[in-house]
mmCIF file of C-alpha atoms in Angstrom:
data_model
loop_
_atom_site.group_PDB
_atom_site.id
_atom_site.type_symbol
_atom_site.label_atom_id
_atom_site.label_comp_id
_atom_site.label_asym_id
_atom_site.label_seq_id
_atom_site.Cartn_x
_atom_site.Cartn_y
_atom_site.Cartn_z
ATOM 1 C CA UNK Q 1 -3.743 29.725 -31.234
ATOM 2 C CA UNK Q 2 -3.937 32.706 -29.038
ATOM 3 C CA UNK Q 3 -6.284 32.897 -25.697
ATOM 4 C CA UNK Q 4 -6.690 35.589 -23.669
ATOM 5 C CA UNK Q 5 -9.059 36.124 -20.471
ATOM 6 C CA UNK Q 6 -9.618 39.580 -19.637
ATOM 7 C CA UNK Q 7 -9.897 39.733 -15.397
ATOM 8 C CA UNK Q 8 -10.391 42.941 -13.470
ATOM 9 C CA UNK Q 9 -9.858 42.971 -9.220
ATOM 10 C CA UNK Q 10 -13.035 44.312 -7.543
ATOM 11 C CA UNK Q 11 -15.192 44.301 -5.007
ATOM 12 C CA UNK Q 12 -18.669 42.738 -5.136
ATOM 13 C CA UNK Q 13 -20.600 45.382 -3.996
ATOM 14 C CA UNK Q 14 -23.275 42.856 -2.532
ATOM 15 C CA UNK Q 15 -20.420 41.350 0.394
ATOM 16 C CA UNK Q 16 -17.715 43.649 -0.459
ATOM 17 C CA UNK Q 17 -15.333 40.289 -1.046
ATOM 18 C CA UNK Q 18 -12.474 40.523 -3.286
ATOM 19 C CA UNK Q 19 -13.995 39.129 -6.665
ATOM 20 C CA UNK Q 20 -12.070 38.842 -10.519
ATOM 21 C CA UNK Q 21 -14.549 38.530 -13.031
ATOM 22 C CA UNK Q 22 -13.294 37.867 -16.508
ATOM 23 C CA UNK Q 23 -15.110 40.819 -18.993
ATOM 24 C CA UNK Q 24 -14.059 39.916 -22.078
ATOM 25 C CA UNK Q 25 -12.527 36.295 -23.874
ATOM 26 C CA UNK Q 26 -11.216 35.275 -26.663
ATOM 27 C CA UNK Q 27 -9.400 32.747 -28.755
ATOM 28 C CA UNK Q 28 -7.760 32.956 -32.478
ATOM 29 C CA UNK Q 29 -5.310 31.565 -34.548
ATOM 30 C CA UNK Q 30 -1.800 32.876 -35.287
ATOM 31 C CA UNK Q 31 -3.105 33.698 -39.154
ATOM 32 C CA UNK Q 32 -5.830 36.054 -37.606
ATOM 33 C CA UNK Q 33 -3.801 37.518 -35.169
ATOM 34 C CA UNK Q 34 -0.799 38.345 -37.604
ATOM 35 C CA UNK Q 35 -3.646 40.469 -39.788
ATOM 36 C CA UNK Q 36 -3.721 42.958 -36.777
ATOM 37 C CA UNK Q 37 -1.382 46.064 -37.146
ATOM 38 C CA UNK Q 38 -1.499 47.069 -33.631
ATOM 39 C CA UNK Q 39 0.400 49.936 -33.332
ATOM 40 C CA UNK Q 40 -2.046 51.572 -35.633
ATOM 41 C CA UNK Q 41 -2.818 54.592 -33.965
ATOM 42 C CA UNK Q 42 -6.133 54.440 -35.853
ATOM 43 C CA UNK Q 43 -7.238 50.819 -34.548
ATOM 44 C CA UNK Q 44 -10.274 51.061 -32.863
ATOM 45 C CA UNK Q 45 -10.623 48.340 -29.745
ATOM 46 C CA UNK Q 46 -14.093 47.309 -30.157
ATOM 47 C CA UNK Q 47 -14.234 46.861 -33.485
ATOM 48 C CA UNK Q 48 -11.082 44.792 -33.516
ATOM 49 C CA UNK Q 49 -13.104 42.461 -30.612
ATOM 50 C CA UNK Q 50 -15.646 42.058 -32.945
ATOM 51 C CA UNK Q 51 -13.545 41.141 -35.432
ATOM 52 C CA UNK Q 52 -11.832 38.183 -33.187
ATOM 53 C CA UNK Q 53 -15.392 37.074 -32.458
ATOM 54 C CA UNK Q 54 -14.462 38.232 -29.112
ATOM 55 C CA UNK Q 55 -17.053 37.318 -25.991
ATOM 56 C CA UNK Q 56 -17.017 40.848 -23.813
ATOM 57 C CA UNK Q 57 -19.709 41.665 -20.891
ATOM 58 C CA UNK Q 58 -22.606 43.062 -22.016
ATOM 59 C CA UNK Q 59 -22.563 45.120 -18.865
ATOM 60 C CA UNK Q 60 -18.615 45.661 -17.929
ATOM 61 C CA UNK Q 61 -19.067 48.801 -15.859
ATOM 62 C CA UNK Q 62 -21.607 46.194 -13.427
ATOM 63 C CA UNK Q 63 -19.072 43.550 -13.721
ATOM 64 C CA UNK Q 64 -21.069 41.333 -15.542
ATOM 65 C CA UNK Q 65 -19.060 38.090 -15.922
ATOM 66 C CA UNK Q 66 -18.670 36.038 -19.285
ATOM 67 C CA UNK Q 67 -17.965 32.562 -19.011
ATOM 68 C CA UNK Q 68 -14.001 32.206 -20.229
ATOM 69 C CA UNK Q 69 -13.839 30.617 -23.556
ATOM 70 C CA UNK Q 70 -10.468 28.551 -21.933
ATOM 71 C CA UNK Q 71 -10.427 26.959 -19.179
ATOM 72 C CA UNK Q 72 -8.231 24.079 -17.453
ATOM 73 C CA UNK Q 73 -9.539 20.360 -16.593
ATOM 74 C CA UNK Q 74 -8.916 19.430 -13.213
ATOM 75 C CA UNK Q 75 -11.109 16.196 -13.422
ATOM 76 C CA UNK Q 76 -7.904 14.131 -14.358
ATOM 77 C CA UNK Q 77 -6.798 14.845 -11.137
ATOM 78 C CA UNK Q 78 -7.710 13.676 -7.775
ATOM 79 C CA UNK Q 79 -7.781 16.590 -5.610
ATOM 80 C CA UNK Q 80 -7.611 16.521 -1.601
ATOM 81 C CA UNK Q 81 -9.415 18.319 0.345
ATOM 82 C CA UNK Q 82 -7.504 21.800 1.561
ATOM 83 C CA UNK Q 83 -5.597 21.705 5.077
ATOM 84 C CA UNK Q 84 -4.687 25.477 6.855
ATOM 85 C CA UNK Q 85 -1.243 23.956 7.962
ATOM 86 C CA UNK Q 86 -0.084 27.905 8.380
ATOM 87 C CA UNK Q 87 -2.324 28.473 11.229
ATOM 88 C CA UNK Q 88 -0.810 25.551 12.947
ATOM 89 C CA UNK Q 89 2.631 26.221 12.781
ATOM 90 C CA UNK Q 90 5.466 26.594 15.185
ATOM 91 C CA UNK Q 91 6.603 30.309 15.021
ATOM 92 C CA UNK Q 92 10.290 28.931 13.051
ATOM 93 C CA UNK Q 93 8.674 25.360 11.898
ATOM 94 C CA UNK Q 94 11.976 23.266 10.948
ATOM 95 C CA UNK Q 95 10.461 22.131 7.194
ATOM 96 C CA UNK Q 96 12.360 18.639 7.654
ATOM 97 C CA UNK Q 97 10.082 17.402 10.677
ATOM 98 C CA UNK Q 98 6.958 18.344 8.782
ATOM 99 C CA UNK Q 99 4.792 15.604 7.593
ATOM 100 C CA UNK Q 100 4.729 14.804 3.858
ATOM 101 C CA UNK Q 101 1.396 15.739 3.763
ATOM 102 C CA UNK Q 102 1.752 19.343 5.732
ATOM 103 C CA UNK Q 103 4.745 19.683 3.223
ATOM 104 C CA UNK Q 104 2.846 19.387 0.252
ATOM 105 C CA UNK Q 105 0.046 21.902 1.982
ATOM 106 C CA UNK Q 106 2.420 24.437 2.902
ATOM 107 C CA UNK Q 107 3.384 24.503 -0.973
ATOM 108 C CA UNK Q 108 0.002 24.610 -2.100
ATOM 109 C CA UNK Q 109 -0.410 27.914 0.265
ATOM 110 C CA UNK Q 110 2.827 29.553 -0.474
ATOM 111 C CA UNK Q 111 2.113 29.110 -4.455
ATOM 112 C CA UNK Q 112 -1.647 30.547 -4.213
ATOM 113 C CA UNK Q 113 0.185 33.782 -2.037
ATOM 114 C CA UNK Q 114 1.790 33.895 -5.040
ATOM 115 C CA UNK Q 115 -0.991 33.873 -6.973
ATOM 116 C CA UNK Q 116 -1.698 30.874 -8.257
ATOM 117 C CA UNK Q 117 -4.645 28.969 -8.064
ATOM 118 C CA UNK Q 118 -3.092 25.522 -6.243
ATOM 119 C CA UNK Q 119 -4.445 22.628 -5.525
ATOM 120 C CA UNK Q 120 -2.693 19.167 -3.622
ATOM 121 C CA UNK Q 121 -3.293 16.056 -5.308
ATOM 122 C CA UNK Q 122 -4.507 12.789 -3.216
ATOM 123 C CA UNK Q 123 -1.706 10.432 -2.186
ATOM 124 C CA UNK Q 124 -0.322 7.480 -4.607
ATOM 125 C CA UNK Q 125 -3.366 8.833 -6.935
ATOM 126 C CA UNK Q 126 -1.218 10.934 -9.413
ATOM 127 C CA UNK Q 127 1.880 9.314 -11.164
ATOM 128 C CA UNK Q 128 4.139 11.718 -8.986
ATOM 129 C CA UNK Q 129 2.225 14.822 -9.042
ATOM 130 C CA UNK Q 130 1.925 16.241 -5.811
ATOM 131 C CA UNK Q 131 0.296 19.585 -6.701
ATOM 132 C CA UNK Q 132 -0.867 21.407 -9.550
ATOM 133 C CA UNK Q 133 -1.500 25.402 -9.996
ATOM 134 C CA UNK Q 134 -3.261 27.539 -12.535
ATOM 135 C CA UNK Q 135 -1.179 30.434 -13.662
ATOM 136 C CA UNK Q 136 -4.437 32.189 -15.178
ATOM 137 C CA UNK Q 137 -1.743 35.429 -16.659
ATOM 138 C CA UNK Q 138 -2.659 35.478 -20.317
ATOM 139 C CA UNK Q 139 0.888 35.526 -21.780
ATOM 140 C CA UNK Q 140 2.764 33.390 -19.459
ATOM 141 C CA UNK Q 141 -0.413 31.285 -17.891
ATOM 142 C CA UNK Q 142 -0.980 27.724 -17.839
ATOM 143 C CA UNK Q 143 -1.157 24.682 -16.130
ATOM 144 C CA UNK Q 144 1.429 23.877 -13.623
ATOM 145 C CA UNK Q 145 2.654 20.423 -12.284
ATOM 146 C CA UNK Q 146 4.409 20.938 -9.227
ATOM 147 C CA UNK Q 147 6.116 17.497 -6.737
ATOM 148 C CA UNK Q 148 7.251 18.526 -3.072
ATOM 149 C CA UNK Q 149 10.229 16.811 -2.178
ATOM 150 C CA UNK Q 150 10.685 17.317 1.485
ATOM 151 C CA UNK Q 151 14.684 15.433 1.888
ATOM 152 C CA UNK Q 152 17.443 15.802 3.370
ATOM 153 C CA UNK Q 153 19.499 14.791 0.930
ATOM 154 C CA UNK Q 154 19.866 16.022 -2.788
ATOM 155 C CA UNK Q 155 17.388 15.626 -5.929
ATOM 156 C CA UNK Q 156 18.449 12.898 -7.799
ATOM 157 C CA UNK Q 157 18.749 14.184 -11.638
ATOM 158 C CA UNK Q 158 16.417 11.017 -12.634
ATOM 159 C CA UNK Q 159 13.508 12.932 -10.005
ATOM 160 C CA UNK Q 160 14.033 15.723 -12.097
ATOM 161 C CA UNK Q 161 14.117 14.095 -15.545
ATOM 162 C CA UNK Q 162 11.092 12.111 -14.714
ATOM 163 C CA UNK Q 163 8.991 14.814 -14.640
ATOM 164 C CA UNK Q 164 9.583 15.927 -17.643
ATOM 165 C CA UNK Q 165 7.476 12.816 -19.020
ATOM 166 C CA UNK Q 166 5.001 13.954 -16.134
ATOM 167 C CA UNK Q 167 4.550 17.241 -17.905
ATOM 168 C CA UNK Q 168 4.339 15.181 -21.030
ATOM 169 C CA UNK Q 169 1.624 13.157 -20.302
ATOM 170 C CA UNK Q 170 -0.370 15.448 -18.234
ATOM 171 C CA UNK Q 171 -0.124 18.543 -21.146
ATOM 172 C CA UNK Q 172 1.153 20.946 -18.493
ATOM 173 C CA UNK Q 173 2.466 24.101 -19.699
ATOM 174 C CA UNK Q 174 5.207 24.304 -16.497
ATOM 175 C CA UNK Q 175 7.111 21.728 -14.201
ATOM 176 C CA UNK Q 176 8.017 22.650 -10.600
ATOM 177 C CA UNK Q 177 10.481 20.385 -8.026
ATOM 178 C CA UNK Q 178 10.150 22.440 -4.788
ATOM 179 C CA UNK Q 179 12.534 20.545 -2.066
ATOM 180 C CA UNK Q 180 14.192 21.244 1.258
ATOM 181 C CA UNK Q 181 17.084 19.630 -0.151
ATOM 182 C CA UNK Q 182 19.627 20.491 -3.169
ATOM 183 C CA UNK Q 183 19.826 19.611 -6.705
ATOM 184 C CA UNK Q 184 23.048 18.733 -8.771
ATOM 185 C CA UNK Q 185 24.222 20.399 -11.886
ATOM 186 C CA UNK Q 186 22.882 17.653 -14.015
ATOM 187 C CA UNK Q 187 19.391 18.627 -12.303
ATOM 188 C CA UNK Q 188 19.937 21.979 -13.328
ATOM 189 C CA UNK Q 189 21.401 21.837 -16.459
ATOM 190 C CA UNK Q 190 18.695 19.172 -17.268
ATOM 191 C CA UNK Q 191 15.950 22.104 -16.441
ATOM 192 C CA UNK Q 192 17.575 24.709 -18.277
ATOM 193 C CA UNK Q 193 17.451 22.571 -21.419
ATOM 194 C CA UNK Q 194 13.466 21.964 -21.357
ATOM 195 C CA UNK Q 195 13.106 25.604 -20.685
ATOM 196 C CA UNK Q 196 9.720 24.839 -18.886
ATOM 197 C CA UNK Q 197 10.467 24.040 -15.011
ATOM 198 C CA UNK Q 198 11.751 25.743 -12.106
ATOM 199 C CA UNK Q 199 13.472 24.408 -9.391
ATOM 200 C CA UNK Q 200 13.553 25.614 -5.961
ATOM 201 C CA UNK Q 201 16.102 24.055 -3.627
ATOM 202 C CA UNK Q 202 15.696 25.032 -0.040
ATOM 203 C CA UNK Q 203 17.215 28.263 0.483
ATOM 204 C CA UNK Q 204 15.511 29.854 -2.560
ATOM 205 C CA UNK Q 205 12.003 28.089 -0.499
ATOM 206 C CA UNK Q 206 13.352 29.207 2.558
ATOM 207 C CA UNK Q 207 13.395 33.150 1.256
ATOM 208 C CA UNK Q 208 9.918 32.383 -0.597
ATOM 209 C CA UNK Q 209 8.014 31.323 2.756
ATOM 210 C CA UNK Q 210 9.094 34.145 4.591
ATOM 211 C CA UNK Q 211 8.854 36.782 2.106
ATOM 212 C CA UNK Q 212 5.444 35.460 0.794
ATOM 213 C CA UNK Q 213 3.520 34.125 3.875
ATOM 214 C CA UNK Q 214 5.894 35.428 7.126
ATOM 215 C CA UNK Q 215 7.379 31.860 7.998
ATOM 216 C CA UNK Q 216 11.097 32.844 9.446
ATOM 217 C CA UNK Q 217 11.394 28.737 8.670
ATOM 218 C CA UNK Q 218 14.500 26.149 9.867
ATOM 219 C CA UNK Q 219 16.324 23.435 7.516
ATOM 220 C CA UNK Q 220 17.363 20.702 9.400
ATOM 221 C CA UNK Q 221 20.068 19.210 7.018
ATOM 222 C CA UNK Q 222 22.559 16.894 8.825
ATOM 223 C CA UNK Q 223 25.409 18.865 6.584
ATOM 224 C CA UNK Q 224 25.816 21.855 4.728
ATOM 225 C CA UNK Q 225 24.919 21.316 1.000
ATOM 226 C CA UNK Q 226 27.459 22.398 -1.511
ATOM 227 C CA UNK Q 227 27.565 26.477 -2.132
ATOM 228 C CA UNK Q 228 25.036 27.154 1.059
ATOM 229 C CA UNK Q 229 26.075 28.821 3.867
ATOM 230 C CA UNK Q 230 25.395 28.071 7.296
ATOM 231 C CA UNK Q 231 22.506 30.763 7.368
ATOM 232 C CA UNK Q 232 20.410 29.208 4.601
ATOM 233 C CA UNK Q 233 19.740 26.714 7.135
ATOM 234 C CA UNK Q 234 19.005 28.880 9.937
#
């Protein structure tokens, strides 16, 4: 199959907030698609989004919404409710002496700067998952499973392989370890292989917070972990 949601950025010209209606949705199988020669110069838009039994706004230029024909299920998860932990803190917050819980926050906030829709997950409620995103980017989009290891010593590769059977079980389309720490080459090689998750060690987090939210933030390792140098703490 093949989904795409068709956003625009506006303004709602009631309260002049940023909105992103979605105009026009659509699913179809691969067979369908493949009958489209779209390089065509004489392929007409709307009548190919008639032919995908496309759902488009009946009034686009208003902004008319129409309901998305895809759409993720959050109601497997239990959600917490949202915590501001940027506003309270320190001007160069040392990410070690956070709280789990302002850890997990703080990832939640710098992923939605990022622009993902993030939300944390309740403690002990969630087989390991500590957040999970919406990548709503027709292409590349999907669900997201993200844990927030906040440790001052490195991933263990079983962490890492674990949530592989996470993503598994949960139907996520991504898998994210996001730590203060570092991760082995059997971590990383381990990744590389499922070709769906990311991992962020510290100083890659470290250059995320302050180049997505401002935070000029502190690592306080007790040594330097292999490869770093003495700046990626500091």
């Amino acid at each position: 199959m093949v989904a795409f949601n068709g956003h625009v950025n506006a303004k709602d010209r009631a309260t002049g907030k940023a909105i992103r209606p979605c105009l026009v949705s659509l699913r179809v199988t691969r067979d369908t698609f493949e009958d489209l020669v779209l390089d065509e110069p004489e392929l007409d838009p709307v009548q190919s989004l008639r032919f995908l039994n496309a759902i488009v706004s009946q009034h686009p230029y208003d902004l008319e919404p129409v309901r998305p024909v895809v759409t993720f299920d959050l109601a497997k998860y239990k959600l917490a409710p949202e915590r501001d932990v940027v506003a309270g803190l320190d001007s160069r917050p040392d990410l070690v002496a956070l709280d789990p819980i302002e850890f997990e926050h703080l990832i939640r906030r710098l992923f939605e700067k990022i622009g993902l829709k993030s939300w944390v997950t309740q403690a002990s409620r969630d087989d390991g998952v500590d957040a999970v995103a919406v990548n709503e980017e027709p292409l590349i989009g999907g669900l997201c499973i993200i844990q927030a290891k906040r440790s001052k010593n490195a991933v263990p590769a079983e962490a890492v392989r674990a949530l592989a059977g996470v993503m598994h079980d949960k139907a996520a389309a991504k898998g994210i370890v996001v730590t203060t720490a570092w991760f082995g080459k059997a971590s990383w090689d381990f990744a590389h292989r499922t070709g769906r998750m990311e991992l962020i060690d510290g100083r890659h987090l470290k250059a995320l917070l302050l180049e997505h939210l401002g935070i000029d933030a502190l690592i306080g390792l007790p040594k330097l972990p292999p490869g770093w140098e003495t700046r990626d703490l500091h």
